[in-house]
Short mmCIF file of C-alpha atoms in Angstrom, two decimals:
data_model
loop_
_atom_site.label_atom_id
_atom_site.label_comp_id
_atom_site.label_asym_id
_atom_site.label_seq_id
_atom_site.Cartn_x
_atom_site.Cartn_y
_atom_site.Cartn_z
CA MET A 1 0.03 -0.15 -0.14
CA PRO A 2 2.80 2.46 0.88
CA MET A 3 4.64 2.10 -2.41
CA SER A 4 1.21 2.62 -4.25
CA TYR A 5 0.50 5.68 -2.50
CA LEU A 6 4.12 7.09 -2.84
CA TYR A 7 3.70 6.20 -6.61
CA GLY A 8 0.49 7.57 -6.92
CA LYS A 9 1.36 10.84 -5.26
CA LYS A 10 4.40 11.21 -7.66
CA PHE A 11 6.33 12.06 -4.31
CA VAL A 12 9.90 13.37 -4.69
CA GLY A 13 11.78 14.31 -1.47
CA PRO A 14 14.09 17.27 -1.19
CA ILE A 15 17.27 16.85 -2.93
CA THR A 16 20.00 16.74 -0.14
CA PRO A 17 23.59 16.57 -0.12
CA THR A 18 23.20 13.00 1.12
CA ILE A 19 20.86 12.32 -2.00
CA LEU A 20 23.39 13.63 -4.45
CA GLU A 21 26.07 11.31 -2.76
CA LEU A 22 23.70 8.23 -2.93
CA ARG A 23 22.89 8.96 -6.53
CA LYS A 24 26.89 9.13 -7.45
CA GLU A 25 27.28 5.86 -5.49
CA LEU A 26 24.11 3.86 -6.80
CA TYR A 27 24.21 4.92 -10.62
CA SER A 28 27.03 3.92 -13.09
CA VAL A 29 26.22 7.12 -15.23
CA PRO A 30 25.73 10.50 -13.90
CA TYR A 31 22.06 10.53 -12.55
CA HIS A 32 21.13 13.52 -14.96
CA GLU A 33 22.21 11.27 -17.99
CA VAL A 34 20.22 8.16 -16.93
CA ASP A 35 17.75 7.27 -19.71
CA TRP A 36 14.59 6.47 -17.49
CA ASN A 37 12.77 5.18 -20.45
CA LYS A 38 15.37 2.66 -21.29
CA ALA A 39 15.86 1.85 -17.56
CA ARG A 40 12.31 0.93 -17.18
CA ASP A 41 12.95 -2.15 -19.22
CA THR A 42 16.32 -3.09 -18.15
CA CYS A 43 16.68 -6.25 -16.14
CA ALA A 44 19.79 -8.22 -15.26
CA LYS A 45 19.79 -11.51 -17.14
CA GLU A 46 20.00 -13.41 -13.85
CA ASP A 47 16.79 -11.88 -12.83
CA LEU A 48 14.93 -12.33 -16.12
CA ARG A 49 13.17 -15.73 -15.77
CA TYR A 50 11.13 -15.55 -18.94
CA PRO A 51 11.75 -13.01 -21.68
CA ARG A 52 8.53 -10.77 -22.10
CA SER A 53 6.75 -11.49 -25.18
CA LEU A 54 6.03 -8.59 -27.91
CA LEU A 55 2.41 -8.57 -26.55
CA GLN A 56 3.61 -7.66 -22.86
CA ASN A 57 6.03 -5.28 -24.50
CA VAL A 58 3.12 -3.71 -26.39
CA ILE A 59 0.97 -3.48 -23.23
CA TRP A 60 3.64 -2.09 -20.86
CA THR A 61 4.23 0.54 -23.32
CA CYS A 62 0.61 1.40 -23.72
CA LEU A 63 0.29 1.64 -20.06
CA ASN A 64 3.55 4.04 -19.90
CA LYS A 65 2.91 6.14 -22.61
CA ILE A 66 -0.83 6.40 -22.88
CA VAL A 67 -2.56 5.37 -19.56
CA GLU A 68 -0.30 6.81 -17.19
CA PRO A 69 -0.48 10.24 -18.73
CA ALA A 70 -4.29 10.18 -19.26
CA LEU A 71 -4.55 9.38 -15.30
CA ASN A 72 -2.90 12.55 -14.40
CA CYS A 73 -5.05 14.82 -16.59
CA TRP A 74 -8.32 16.24 -15.46
CA PRO A 75 -10.89 14.88 -14.90
CA VAL A 76 -9.65 11.27 -14.63
CA ASN A 77 -6.83 12.55 -12.07
CA LYS A 78 -10.03 13.03 -9.58
CA LEU A 79 -10.35 9.32 -9.80
CA ARG A 80 -6.70 9.08 -8.64
CA ASP A 81 -7.14 11.44 -5.80
CA LYS A 82 -10.02 9.54 -4.63
CA ALA A 83 -8.04 6.19 -4.86
CA LEU A 84 -5.18 7.78 -2.74
CA LYS A 85 -7.58 8.97 -0.15
CA ASN A 86 -9.15 5.53 0.06
CA LEU A 87 -5.57 3.86 0.05
CA MET A 88 -4.65 6.20 2.99
CA LYS A 89 -7.70 5.19 4.71
CA HIS A 90 -6.68 1.52 4.73
CA MET A 91 -3.04 2.62 5.80
CA HIS A 92 -4.49 4.34 8.69
CA TYR A 93 -6.68 1.23 9.54
CA GLU A 94 -3.59 -0.84 9.39
CA ASP A 95 -1.70 1.69 11.61
CA GLU A 96 -4.44 1.69 14.26
CA SER A 97 -4.90 -1.90 14.43
CA THR A 98 -1.20 -2.56 14.86
CA LYS A 99 -0.82 0.59 17.20
CA TYR A 100 1.42 2.07 14.59
CA ILE A 101 3.98 -0.79 14.69
CA GLY A 102 2.94 -2.14 11.36
CA ILE A 103 3.70 -5.64 9.89
CA CYS A 104 7.43 -5.03 9.48
CA PRO A 105 9.98 -2.46 9.62
CA ILE A 106 9.85 -1.65 5.85
CA ASP A 107 5.92 -1.45 5.70
CA LYS A 108 6.42 0.69 8.89
CA ALA A 109 8.85 3.15 7.61
CA LEU A 110 7.21 3.46 4.27
CA GLY A 111 3.75 3.80 6.13
CA MET A 112 5.22 6.67 8.38
CA ILE A 113 6.53 8.48 5.18
CA CYS A 114 3.02 8.20 3.59
CA CYS A 115 1.37 9.73 6.85
CA TRP A 116 4.21 12.60 6.64
CA ILE A 117 3.39 13.35 3.04
CA ASP A 118 -0.40 13.44 3.68
CA ASP A 119 0.14 15.78 6.72
CA PRO A 120 3.34 16.45 8.33
CA ASN A 121 1.44 17.64 11.35
CA SER A 122 -0.84 14.74 11.74
CA ASP A 123 -1.63 12.76 14.75
CA ALA A 124 -0.93 9.68 12.66
CA PHE A 125 2.68 10.70 11.97
CA LYS A 126 3.30 11.77 15.45
CA LEU A 127 2.11 8.31 16.59
CA HIS A 128 4.53 6.59 14.31
CA LEU A 129 7.53 8.19 15.79
CA PRO A 130 7.89 6.59 18.97
CA ARG A 131 7.30 3.16 17.69
CA ILE A 132 10.30 3.22 15.57
CA TYR A 133 12.21 1.84 18.62
CA ASP A 134 10.29 -1.12 18.61
CA TYR A 135 12.06 -2.50 15.58
CA LEU A 136 15.72 -1.43 17.26
CA TRP A 137 17.72 -2.44 19.64
CA LEU A 138 21.33 -2.24 21.02
CA ALA A 139 23.49 -5.34 21.33
CA GLU A 140 27.33 -5.80 22.26
CA ASP A 141 28.23 -5.53 18.54
CA GLY A 142 26.13 -2.43 17.47
CA MET A 143 22.62 -1.43 16.40
CA LYS A 144 19.98 -4.49 15.29
CA ALA A 145 16.76 -4.21 13.70
CA GLN A 146 14.09 -6.83 13.59
CA VAL A 147 12.83 -7.64 10.43
CA TYR A 148 10.33 -10.43 9.65
CA ASP A 149 9.54 -13.36 11.90
CA GLY A 150 10.45 -16.29 9.62
CA CYS A 151 12.49 -14.50 7.24
CA GLN A 152 14.94 -17.41 7.12
CA SER A 153 12.93 -18.86 4.43
CA TRP A 154 12.93 -15.73 2.16
CA GLU A 155 16.97 -15.63 2.94
CA ILE A 156 17.64 -19.35 2.13
CA ALA A 157 15.61 -19.13 -1.12
CA PHE A 158 17.92 -16.04 -2.20
CA ILE A 159 21.04 -17.83 -1.11
CA VAL A 160 20.02 -21.20 -3.02
CA GLN A 161 19.32 -18.81 -6.06
CA ALA A 162 22.71 -17.08 -5.88
CA TYR A 163 24.50 -20.65 -5.67
CA CYS A 164 22.46 -21.85 -8.57
CA SER A 165 23.18 -18.78 -10.67
CA THR A 166 27.06 -19.64 -10.28
CA ASP A 167 29.30 -22.60 -11.08
CA LEU A 168 29.15 -23.26 -7.24
CA VAL A 169 26.55 -25.67 -7.13
CA ASN A 170 28.67 -28.67 -6.73
CA GLU A 171 31.10 -26.90 -4.16
CA PHE A 172 28.15 -26.26 -2.02
CA ALA A 173 26.20 -29.09 -2.49
CA PRO A 174 26.01 -30.09 1.13
CA THR A 175 24.75 -26.84 2.01
CA LEU A 176 22.18 -26.70 -0.59
CA ARG A 177 20.94 -30.15 0.37
CA LYS A 178 20.42 -28.71 3.97
CA ALA A 179 18.72 -25.50 2.67
CA HIS A 180 16.46 -27.98 0.57
CA GLU A 181 15.56 -29.80 3.71
CA PHE A 182 15.03 -26.70 5.64
CA ILE A 183 12.77 -25.19 2.93
CA LYS A 184 10.88 -28.52 2.74
CA ARG A 185 10.10 -28.54 6.65
CA SER A 186 9.22 -24.84 6.71
CA GLN A 187 6.29 -25.48 4.26
CA VAL A 188 2.81 -25.02 5.59
CA GLN A 189 0.92 -28.20 4.58
CA TYR A 190 -2.91 -27.75 3.84
CA TYR A 191 -4.88 -31.11 3.94
CA ILE A 192 -8.26 -31.01 2.40
CA SER A 193 -10.36 -33.83 3.98
CA PRO A 194 -12.21 -36.10 1.67
#
């Protein structure tokens, strides 16, 4: 929900020296030279599970070049405004039902940003601030953050994908067998009674 809200609002934060340094670090070409139309369809070959078909390319191009600009024009933009208000209502409901902790730290941070964009002086934003510390703690080796309960399955899946995308599969075969067993044991089984 927060990502949909941020995209729908077309929110861009202030350009600070930190943002400028991040742009230098993250992009291989100067930020002002990035071809965003080309970047939209750029994907690492390792991440491209299935090449997009011609039909998909036509659909995505139409959405980007025709539908998206149309949604920004009056009177259609009123529909977007209404959808964003409804989305914010759902985010407020989630915030209230989780007492402003959220379902995970990423969702919490993005939800808090959305509340700030909606109204920087809102009670919702103010109620978010003290709950940040519910995800953080100081350990003997530094600051820690709680992420998801059960994120081990995600992490192992990514590790297995990384090994499989290299020539290291044979070298790490015992580790991959253990990972397979863990993933198998972690599955939630649903049984349908006859």
